[in-house]
Amino acid sequence: MKYGHFDDNRREYVITNPRTPWPWINYLGNEDFFSLVSNTGGGYSFYKDAKFRRITRYRYNNVPMDSGGKYFYINDGESVWSPGWKPCKTELDSYECRHGMNYSTIKGVKNGVEAEALYFVPLKTWAEVQKLTLRNTTNEVKKLKIFSFVEWCLWNAATDMENFQRNFSTGEVEIEDSVIYHKTEYKERRDHFAYYSVNEPMQGFDTDRETFFGLYNGFDEPQTVLEGAPRNSEAHGWSPIASHYVEVTLQPGESKDLVYVLGYVENAQDDKWESKNIINKTKAKATIARFDTAEKVDVALEELKAYWDKLLNVFTVKTSEEKLDRMVNIWNQYQCMITFCFSRSASFFESGIGRGMGFRDSNQDLVGFVHQIPERARERIIDIASTQFPDGGCYHQYQPLTKKGNNEIGQGFNDDPMWLILGTTAYIKESGDFTILDEPVPFDNEAGSEVSLFHHLTVSFDHVVNNLGPLGLPLSGRADWNDCLNLNCFSNDPNESFQTTENKSEGSQAQSLMIAGLFVVYGRDYVELCKTIGNFAEAERAQKHIDAMVEAIKLNGWDGDWFIRAYDYFGNKIGSKENEEGKIFIESNGWCTMAGIGLEEGMVAKALDSVKERLDCEHGIVLNNPPFTKYYIEYGEISSYPPGYKENAGIFCHNNPWIIIGETVQGRGDRAWEYFRKICPSYTEEISELHKVEPYVYAQMIAGKDAFKPGEAKNSWLTGTAAWNYYAITQYILGIQPTYTGLRIEPCIAPEWKGFQVTRKFRGATYEIEVRNPNGAMKGVSSILVDGKRIEGNIIPLMPAGASCKVEVLM
Ligand code: BGC
Ligand code: NOJ
């Protein structure tokens, strides 16, 4: 069953039934000011950091689901309703939500009145702008009472939820003209405040939550709205809110726009006050003035759309598969940008207070957005590398506001350093900007400790080399990519965090075949980079370590039919036929096949066939099999999950593309395509009631074949799945790969594909690529013509910036 449909021309997903199986959300903002908005108007805003600078309050995991948001209430004399159905839940005559690129519209129709709320964060603006359009479609005069609503968060989203003995006494607001200012803690250490305005004189307001709702009423029945009269309350402590009251009379056929601005301001310490206890509102007023008419709002929305046109025009594809095209051209790229902005901080599954920016996560995300915004990727790489230590180890996460490493989680995830090589080489291949390698980058953000970024790559590589176990395989540390395979944790105490506890590490023989394969893949990238910049001695040194790793994998990592996953603390195999549960895992088989280890000897094909046989199912490839059915203290969190969920045999979508890419190494385009389709959201739209989360973005996990409800997805949006699937489809299936010297064309497609077209902007030039596959091949390019001239090999030489060329590829 579907709850809406794609509108590709407008790059929107249109939801026509508000009772989606889970709130289907969108993200607003792409730089400093951000909001999450659900299809019924739920969600919240923050400035840069969802934990430390939360602007409006939201209630996670509440009853009912999706509580708190930017709501409009309409009292039309007959009914009290909201354009998004929630929170009033008054039955609407019609409903439609359109989620677009960083904007959403939610429209409800009731009693002949159409109310459409547009939400977006204009470019370069520290505010969310909302335009509420009211239209009278009847022949009678309509008198409407409009109440807006947001609830202020007391800035720190974590303490906002717990320290009530203090919180209930701190809240402060100011009301001036039609603007409600939230200035809690402004008088002491904060130099920021928030505001909510409307571009009309208001006829009343409320800023005290209890007065607005009535102490025992829910979001669905504010007493002021039901009574049709605000109480002009001024909040002193408790829970400050902002609600404007505006009366609107509409003649038959008439419509009216109201513009609301929800903004954030920072003032310098010596410029905080206008007069005693009256805040300096200059900046707020300037922003409000930028959006004080509907026309100005429309212009800003057009600018936002033009910005997205530009971002999405770098790579466009046309195949015979409409569902594929809409993912590659629109939604997958959009999701990659969202993961760039939010990392794993704020979604409807991530509370915004748990995690900062992940070292491995952010590097992997980079391959999904670097072609859209290389300059911001550059900055991100420097930020990430600055949290590294001189031995190549690094903080697992850092806080976006301070850019400092997060001490609570610390370091010791031994796959982390290698991802910096992926991030950096992806950036250089895209941009051609080798100067980033000379950029001085500190260790642990210590001024004075700067070395070149290239040196950071060297210590990243060497971190693996210097941390090998007894079998010559990489020590896993707290965990490798699989955060839940905690081989040194040995925890029996539910109050210990699996992520940060190492009850045993002395004498540990825990080694990871996932890191081993990763090391071979990105180690080779490092070698290629060294050669490209003429550092042959370093290339030679590194190559020896890679060759040794390949040998170690062949010797100690092969189980006969697939690659072993790891060795535990004691040196026992994990992911081997010798194990009773968890005999085979996806990660090591993904990385070792991507690395092509044992390709000639048939190991790659065999490993992939084992994956097909044991891990594949209707909804995708599960992480391991058989699942763990009891707690293994020597494995940690992985065995804490019920079978079929998350890292314990869930379809962890992030690593399905590793197998997809592995299949392309083997040249099996049919398999690659089959796997791709299984987890691709636009292909699962038809089973939305089972899948549950948004059909326009990837989820981190789909319940696996051993789960209670196979096919049910969780944790949509903020997942490395976005970047990896984009990478797999564009670079390995469609096969358009940026390299240091030009675009390489190496498709690996399903034999029934007759061909496809790609337009790729690359280093300032435009490549119109047409691939033809008349003979039903899966891989292998037989000829390439560039502007009619045949080229040697499959790398299209660089065109001068501004040029465009026609590339004809015959498979
Ligand atoms: C989850 C992992 C996640 C980790 C983050 C675990 O509980 O299963 O997917 O990476 O938490 O700390
Ligand atoms: C989610 C985390 O964000 C990521 O870093 C990790 O690799 C996966 N879970 C697998 O555990």
PDB file of C-alpha atoms in Angstrom, residues 410-585:
ATOM      1  CA  GLY A 410      37.008   8.608  23.128  1.00  0.00           C
ATOM      2  CA  GLN A 411      38.976   6.568  20.595  1.00  0.00           C
ATOM      3  CA  GLY A 412      39.993   2.997  19.855  1.00  0.00           C
ATOM      4  CA  PHE A 413      37.791   2.101  16.888  1.00  0.00           C
ATOM      5  CA  ASN A 414      40.549   0.762  14.710  1.00  0.00           C
ATOM      6  CA  ASP A 415      38.889   1.113  11.330  1.00  0.00           C
ATOM      7  CA  ASP A 416      38.489   4.873  11.828  1.00  0.00           C
ATOM      8  CA  PRO A 417      41.853   6.120  10.510  1.00  0.00           C
ATOM      9  CA  MET A 418      41.623   4.340   7.142  1.00  0.00           C
ATOM     10  CA  TRP A 419      38.435   6.179   6.229  1.00  0.00           C
ATOM     11  CA  LEU A 420      40.349   9.451   6.119  1.00  0.00           C
ATOM     12  CA  ILE A 421      42.167   8.092   3.072  1.00  0.00           C
ATOM     13  CA  LEU A 422      38.835   7.405   1.388  1.00  0.00           C
ATOM     14  CA  GLY A 423      37.504  10.887   2.194  1.00  0.00           C
ATOM     15  CA  THR A 424      40.621  12.699   1.071  1.00  0.00           C
ATOM     16  CA  THR A 425      41.224  10.756  -2.140  1.00  0.00           C
ATOM     17  CA  ALA A 426      37.550  11.060  -3.081  1.00  0.00           C
ATOM     18  CA  TYR A 427      37.865  14.813  -2.680  1.00  0.00           C
ATOM     19  CA  ILE A 428      41.017  15.097  -4.766  1.00  0.00           C
ATOM     20  CA  LYS A 429      39.704  12.838  -7.513  1.00  0.00           C
ATOM     21  CA  GLU A 430      36.597  14.984  -7.766  1.00  0.00           C
ATOM     22  CA  SER A 431      38.216  18.400  -7.529  1.00  0.00           C
ATOM     23  CA  GLY A 432      41.767  17.863  -8.763  1.00  0.00           C
ATOM     24  CA  ASP A 433      42.836  19.964  -5.778  1.00  0.00           C
ATOM     25  CA  PHE A 434      46.081  18.404  -4.550  1.00  0.00           C
ATOM     26  CA  THR A 435      46.863  21.488  -2.440  1.00  0.00           C
ATOM     27  CA  ILE A 436      44.721  20.055   0.318  1.00  0.00           C
ATOM     28  CA  LEU A 437      47.554  17.602   0.999  1.00  0.00           C
ATOM     29  CA  ASP A 438      49.822  20.473   2.052  1.00  0.00           C
ATOM     30  CA  GLU A 439      47.240  22.036   4.317  1.00  0.00           C
ATOM     31  CA  PRO A 440      48.566  22.306   7.904  1.00  0.00           C
ATOM     32  CA  VAL A 441      46.295  20.268  10.143  1.00  0.00           C
ATOM     33  CA  PRO A 442      46.709  19.923  13.925  1.00  0.00           C
ATOM     34  CA  PHE A 443      46.466  16.847  16.090  1.00  0.00           C
ATOM     35  CA  ASP A 444      43.650  16.877  18.628  1.00  0.00           C
ATOM     36  CA  ASN A 445      42.994  20.503  17.701  1.00  0.00           C
ATOM     37  CA  GLU A 446      46.175  21.575  19.537  1.00  0.00           C
ATOM     38  CA  ALA A 447      47.510  24.782  18.048  1.00  0.00           C
ATOM     39  CA  GLY A 448      51.189  24.336  17.236  1.00  0.00           C
ATOM     40  CA  SER A 449      50.903  20.630  16.441  1.00  0.00           C
ATOM     41  CA  GLU A 450      50.146  21.120  12.751  1.00  0.00           C
ATOM     42  CA  VAL A 451      51.526  18.789  10.123  1.00  0.00           C
ATOM     43  CA  SER A 452      50.438  18.429   6.516  1.00  0.00           C
ATOM     44  CA  LEU A 453      47.217  16.614   5.722  1.00  0.00           C
ATOM     45  CA  PHE A 454      49.334  14.170   3.726  1.00  0.00           C
ATOM     46  CA  HIS A 455      51.148  13.316   6.954  1.00  0.00           C
ATOM     47  CA  HIS A 456      47.758  12.581   8.529  1.00  0.00           C
ATOM     48  CA  LEU A 457      47.143  10.070   5.753  1.00  0.00           C
ATOM     49  CA  THR A 458      50.493   8.443   6.399  1.00  0.00           C
ATOM     50  CA  VAL A 459      49.796   8.026  10.114  1.00  0.00           C
ATOM     51  CA  SER A 460      46.319   6.726   9.262  1.00  0.00           C
ATOM     52  CA  PHE A 461      47.849   4.032   7.088  1.00  0.00           C
ATOM     53  CA  ASP A 462      50.484   3.281   9.706  1.00  0.00           C
ATOM     54  CA  HIS A 463      47.943   3.010  12.469  1.00  0.00           C
ATOM     55  CA  VAL A 464      46.905  -0.291  10.939  1.00  0.00           C
ATOM     56  CA  VAL A 465      50.495  -1.329  10.256  1.00  0.00           C
ATOM     57  CA  ASN A 466      51.436  -0.618  13.869  1.00  0.00           C
ATOM     58  CA  ASN A 467      48.455  -2.437  15.321  1.00  0.00           C
ATOM     59  CA  LEU A 468      48.620  -5.898  13.872  1.00  0.00           C
ATOM     60  CA  GLY A 469      47.732  -9.013  15.822  1.00  0.00           C
ATOM     61  CA  PRO A 470      49.464 -12.375  16.042  1.00  0.00           C
ATOM     62  CA  LEU A 471      48.187 -13.528  12.627  1.00  0.00           C
ATOM     63  CA  GLY A 472      49.335 -10.379  10.868  1.00  0.00           C
ATOM     64  CA  LEU A 473      45.745  -9.124  10.738  1.00  0.00           C
ATOM     65  CA  PRO A 474      44.577  -5.755  12.105  1.00  0.00           C
ATOM     66  CA  LEU A 475      43.650  -5.549  15.782  1.00  0.00           C
ATOM     67  CA  SER A 476      40.065  -4.468  16.033  1.00  0.00           C
ATOM     68  CA  GLY A 477      40.268  -2.322  19.171  1.00  0.00           C
ATOM     69  CA  ARG A 478      36.898  -1.461  20.681  1.00  0.00           C
ATOM     70  CA  ALA A 479      35.208  -2.303  17.420  1.00  0.00           C
ATOM     71  CA  ASP A 480      35.721  -1.968  13.692  1.00  0.00           C
ATOM     72  CA  TRP A 481      32.973  -0.671  11.363  1.00  0.00           C
ATOM     73  CA  ASN A 482      30.580  -2.900  13.247  1.00  0.00           C
ATOM     74  CA  ASP A 483      30.185  -0.903  16.443  1.00  0.00           C
ATOM     75  CA  CYS A 484      28.520  -3.896  18.021  1.00  0.00           C
ATOM     76  CA  LEU A 485      31.271  -6.449  17.594  1.00  0.00           C
ATOM     77  CA  ASN A 486      32.955  -5.526  20.868  1.00  0.00           C
ATOM     78  CA  LEU A 487      35.675  -8.093  21.179  1.00  0.00           C
ATOM     79  CA  ASN A 488      37.464  -6.616  24.176  1.00  0.00           C
ATOM     80  CA  CYS A 489      34.423  -5.517  26.117  1.00  0.00           C
ATOM     81  CA  PHE A 490      33.384  -8.567  28.173  1.00  0.00           C
ATOM     82  CA  SER A 491      30.613  -6.742  29.909  1.00  0.00           C
ATOM     83  CA  ASN A 492      28.303  -8.270  32.441  1.00  0.00           C
ATOM     84  CA  ASP A 493      27.073  -4.982  33.766  1.00  0.00           C
ATOM     85  CA  PRO A 494      24.025  -3.447  32.064  1.00  0.00           C
ATOM     86  CA  ASN A 495      25.175  -0.007  33.159  1.00  0.00           C
ATOM     87  CA  GLU A 496      28.301  -0.216  31.073  1.00  0.00           C
ATOM     88  CA  SER A 497      28.304   1.100  27.527  1.00  0.00           C
ATOM     89  CA  PHE A 498      29.299  -1.490  24.951  1.00  0.00           C
ATOM     90  CA  GLN A 499      30.875   1.303  22.949  1.00  0.00           C
ATOM     91  CA  THR A 500      33.281   2.569  25.557  1.00  0.00           C
ATOM     92  CA  THR A 501      34.023  -0.400  27.797  1.00  0.00           C
ATOM     93  CA  GLU A 502      37.136  -2.495  27.452  1.00  0.00           C
ATOM     94  CA  ASN A 503      37.238  -4.816  30.413  1.00  0.00           C
ATOM     95  CA  LYS A 504      39.907  -6.854  28.634  1.00  0.00           C
ATOM     96  CA  SER A 505      42.423  -5.673  26.138  1.00  0.00           C
ATOM     97  CA  GLU A 506      45.729  -6.825  27.597  1.00  0.00           C
ATOM     98  CA  GLY A 507      46.890  -9.765  25.495  1.00  0.00           C
ATOM     99  CA  SER A 508      43.911  -9.522  23.171  1.00  0.00           C
ATOM    100  CA  GLN A 509      44.119 -11.418  19.916  1.00  0.00           C
ATOM    101  CA  ALA A 510      40.963  -9.858  18.539  1.00  0.00           C
ATOM    102  CA  GLN A 511      41.630  -9.212  14.876  1.00  0.00           C
ATOM    103  CA  SER A 512      39.377  -7.962  12.120  1.00  0.00           C
ATOM    104  CA  LEU A 513      39.124  -9.217   8.565  1.00  0.00           C
ATOM    105  CA  MET A 514      36.903  -6.239   7.829  1.00  0.00           C
ATOM    106  CA  ILE A 515      39.755  -3.849   8.598  1.00  0.00           C
ATOM    107  CA  ALA A 516      42.098  -6.135   6.690  1.00  0.00           C
ATOM    108  CA  GLY A 517      40.051  -5.795   3.497  1.00  0.00           C
ATOM    109  CA  LEU A 518      39.518  -2.084   4.132  1.00  0.00           C
ATOM    110  CA  PHE A 519      43.272  -1.655   4.513  1.00  0.00           C
ATOM    111  CA  VAL A 520      43.924  -3.330   1.178  1.00  0.00           C
ATOM    112  CA  VAL A 521      41.328  -1.221  -0.642  1.00  0.00           C
ATOM    113  CA  TYR A 522      42.275   2.183   0.771  1.00  0.00           C
ATOM    114  CA  GLY A 523      45.919   1.244   1.181  1.00  0.00           C
ATOM    115  CA  ARG A 524      46.001   0.874  -2.596  1.00  0.00           C
ATOM    116  CA  ASP A 525      44.354   4.257  -2.926  1.00  0.00           C
ATOM    117  CA  TYR A 526      47.080   5.655  -0.708  1.00  0.00           C
ATOM    118  CA  VAL A 527      49.753   4.055  -2.898  1.00  0.00           C
ATOM    119  CA  GLU A 528      48.132   5.443  -6.037  1.00  0.00           C
ATOM    120  CA  LEU A 529      48.031   8.880  -4.453  1.00  0.00           C
ATOM    121  CA  CYS A 530      51.706   8.661  -3.456  1.00  0.00           C
ATOM    122  CA  LYS A 531      52.646   7.741  -7.014  1.00  0.00           C
ATOM    123  CA  THR A 532      50.513  10.510  -8.444  1.00  0.00           C
ATOM    124  CA  ILE A 533      52.312  13.119  -6.362  1.00  0.00           C
ATOM    125  CA  GLY A 534      55.689  11.541  -7.135  1.00  0.00           C
ATOM    126  CA  ASN A 535      56.412  10.078  -3.712  1.00  0.00           C
ATOM    127  CA  PHE A 536      57.579   6.716  -5.022  1.00  0.00           C
ATOM    128  CA  ALA A 537      59.560   5.687  -1.968  1.00  0.00           C
ATOM    129  CA  GLU A 538      56.454   5.965   0.207  1.00  0.00           C
ATOM    130  CA  ALA A 539      54.395   4.140  -2.415  1.00  0.00           C
ATOM    131  CA  GLU A 540      56.871   1.279  -2.355  1.00  0.00           C
ATOM    132  CA  ARG A 541      56.978   1.126   1.431  1.00  0.00           C
ATOM    133  CA  ALA A 542      53.189   1.073   1.649  1.00  0.00           C
ATOM    134  CA  GLN A 543      52.801  -1.508  -1.094  1.00  0.00           C
ATOM    135  CA  LYS A 544      54.864  -4.010   0.903  1.00  0.00           C
ATOM    136  CA  HIS A 545      52.471  -3.762   3.819  1.00  0.00           C
ATOM    137  CA  ILE A 546      49.518  -4.237   1.493  1.00  0.00           C
ATOM    138  CA  ASP A 547      51.061  -7.306  -0.113  1.00  0.00           C
ATOM    139  CA  ALA A 548      51.707  -8.746   3.332  1.00  0.00           C
ATOM    140  CA  MET A 549      48.094  -8.118   4.294  1.00  0.00           C
ATOM    141  CA  VAL A 550      46.804  -9.863   1.194  1.00  0.00           C
ATOM    142  CA  GLU A 551      48.932 -12.870   2.102  1.00  0.00           C
ATOM    143  CA  ALA A 552      47.730 -12.810   5.703  1.00  0.00           C
ATOM    144  CA  ILE A 553      44.121 -12.731   4.515  1.00  0.00           C
ATOM    145  CA  LYS A 554      44.628 -15.643   2.159  1.00  0.00           C
ATOM    146  CA  LEU A 555      46.399 -17.605   4.847  1.00  0.00           C
ATOM    147  CA  ASN A 556      44.315 -16.837   7.921  1.00  0.00           C
ATOM    148  CA  GLY A 557      41.176 -15.203   6.607  1.00  0.00           C
ATOM    149  CA  TRP A 558      39.763 -17.812   4.285  1.00  0.00           C
ATOM    150  CA  ASP A 559      37.342 -20.388   5.603  1.00  0.00           C
ATOM    151  CA  GLY A 560      37.004 -22.559   2.534  1.00  0.00           C
ATOM    152  CA  ASP A 561      33.848 -20.996   1.081  1.00  0.00           C
ATOM    153  CA  TRP A 562      33.974 -17.453   2.398  1.00  0.00           C
ATOM    154  CA  PHE A 563      36.086 -14.975   4.332  1.00  0.00           C
ATOM    155  CA  ILE A 564      36.183 -15.277   8.116  1.00  0.00           C
ATOM    156  CA  ARG A 565      34.878 -12.242   9.962  1.00  0.00           C
ATOM    157  CA  ALA A 566      37.316 -11.886  12.858  1.00  0.00           C
ATOM    158  CA  TYR A 567      39.298 -13.593  15.572  1.00  0.00           C
ATOM    159  CA  ASP A 568      38.054 -13.039  19.096  1.00  0.00           C
ATOM    160  CA  TYR A 569      40.015 -12.096  22.215  1.00  0.00           C
ATOM    161  CA  PHE A 570      41.281 -15.657  22.604  1.00  0.00           C
ATOM    162  CA  GLY A 571      42.120 -16.076  18.940  1.00  0.00           C
ATOM    163  CA  ASN A 572      39.016 -18.133  18.073  1.00  0.00           C
ATOM    164  CA  LYS A 573      37.349 -17.664  14.705  1.00  0.00           C
ATOM    165  CA  ILE A 574      34.171 -15.630  14.248  1.00  0.00           C
ATOM    166  CA  GLY A 575      32.207 -16.054  11.042  1.00  0.00           C
ATOM    167  CA  SER A 576      33.480 -19.493  10.258  1.00  0.00           C
ATOM    168  CA  LYS A 577      31.820 -22.837   9.538  1.00  0.00           C
ATOM    169  CA  GLU A 578      33.292 -23.896  12.880  1.00  0.00           C
ATOM    170  CA  ASN A 579      30.915 -21.521  14.670  1.00  0.00           C
ATOM    171  CA  GLU A 580      27.475 -22.627  15.673  1.00  0.00           C
ATOM    172  CA  GLU A 581      25.925 -19.166  15.215  1.00  0.00           C
ATOM    173  CA  GLY A 582      27.279 -16.306  13.162  1.00  0.00           C
ATOM    174  CA  LYS A 583      28.993 -18.627  10.695  1.00  0.00           C
ATOM    175  CA  ILE A 584      29.185 -16.019   7.948  1.00  0.00           C
ATOM    176  CA  PHE A 585      29.195 -12.217   7.982  1.00  0.00           C
TER     177      PHE A 585
END
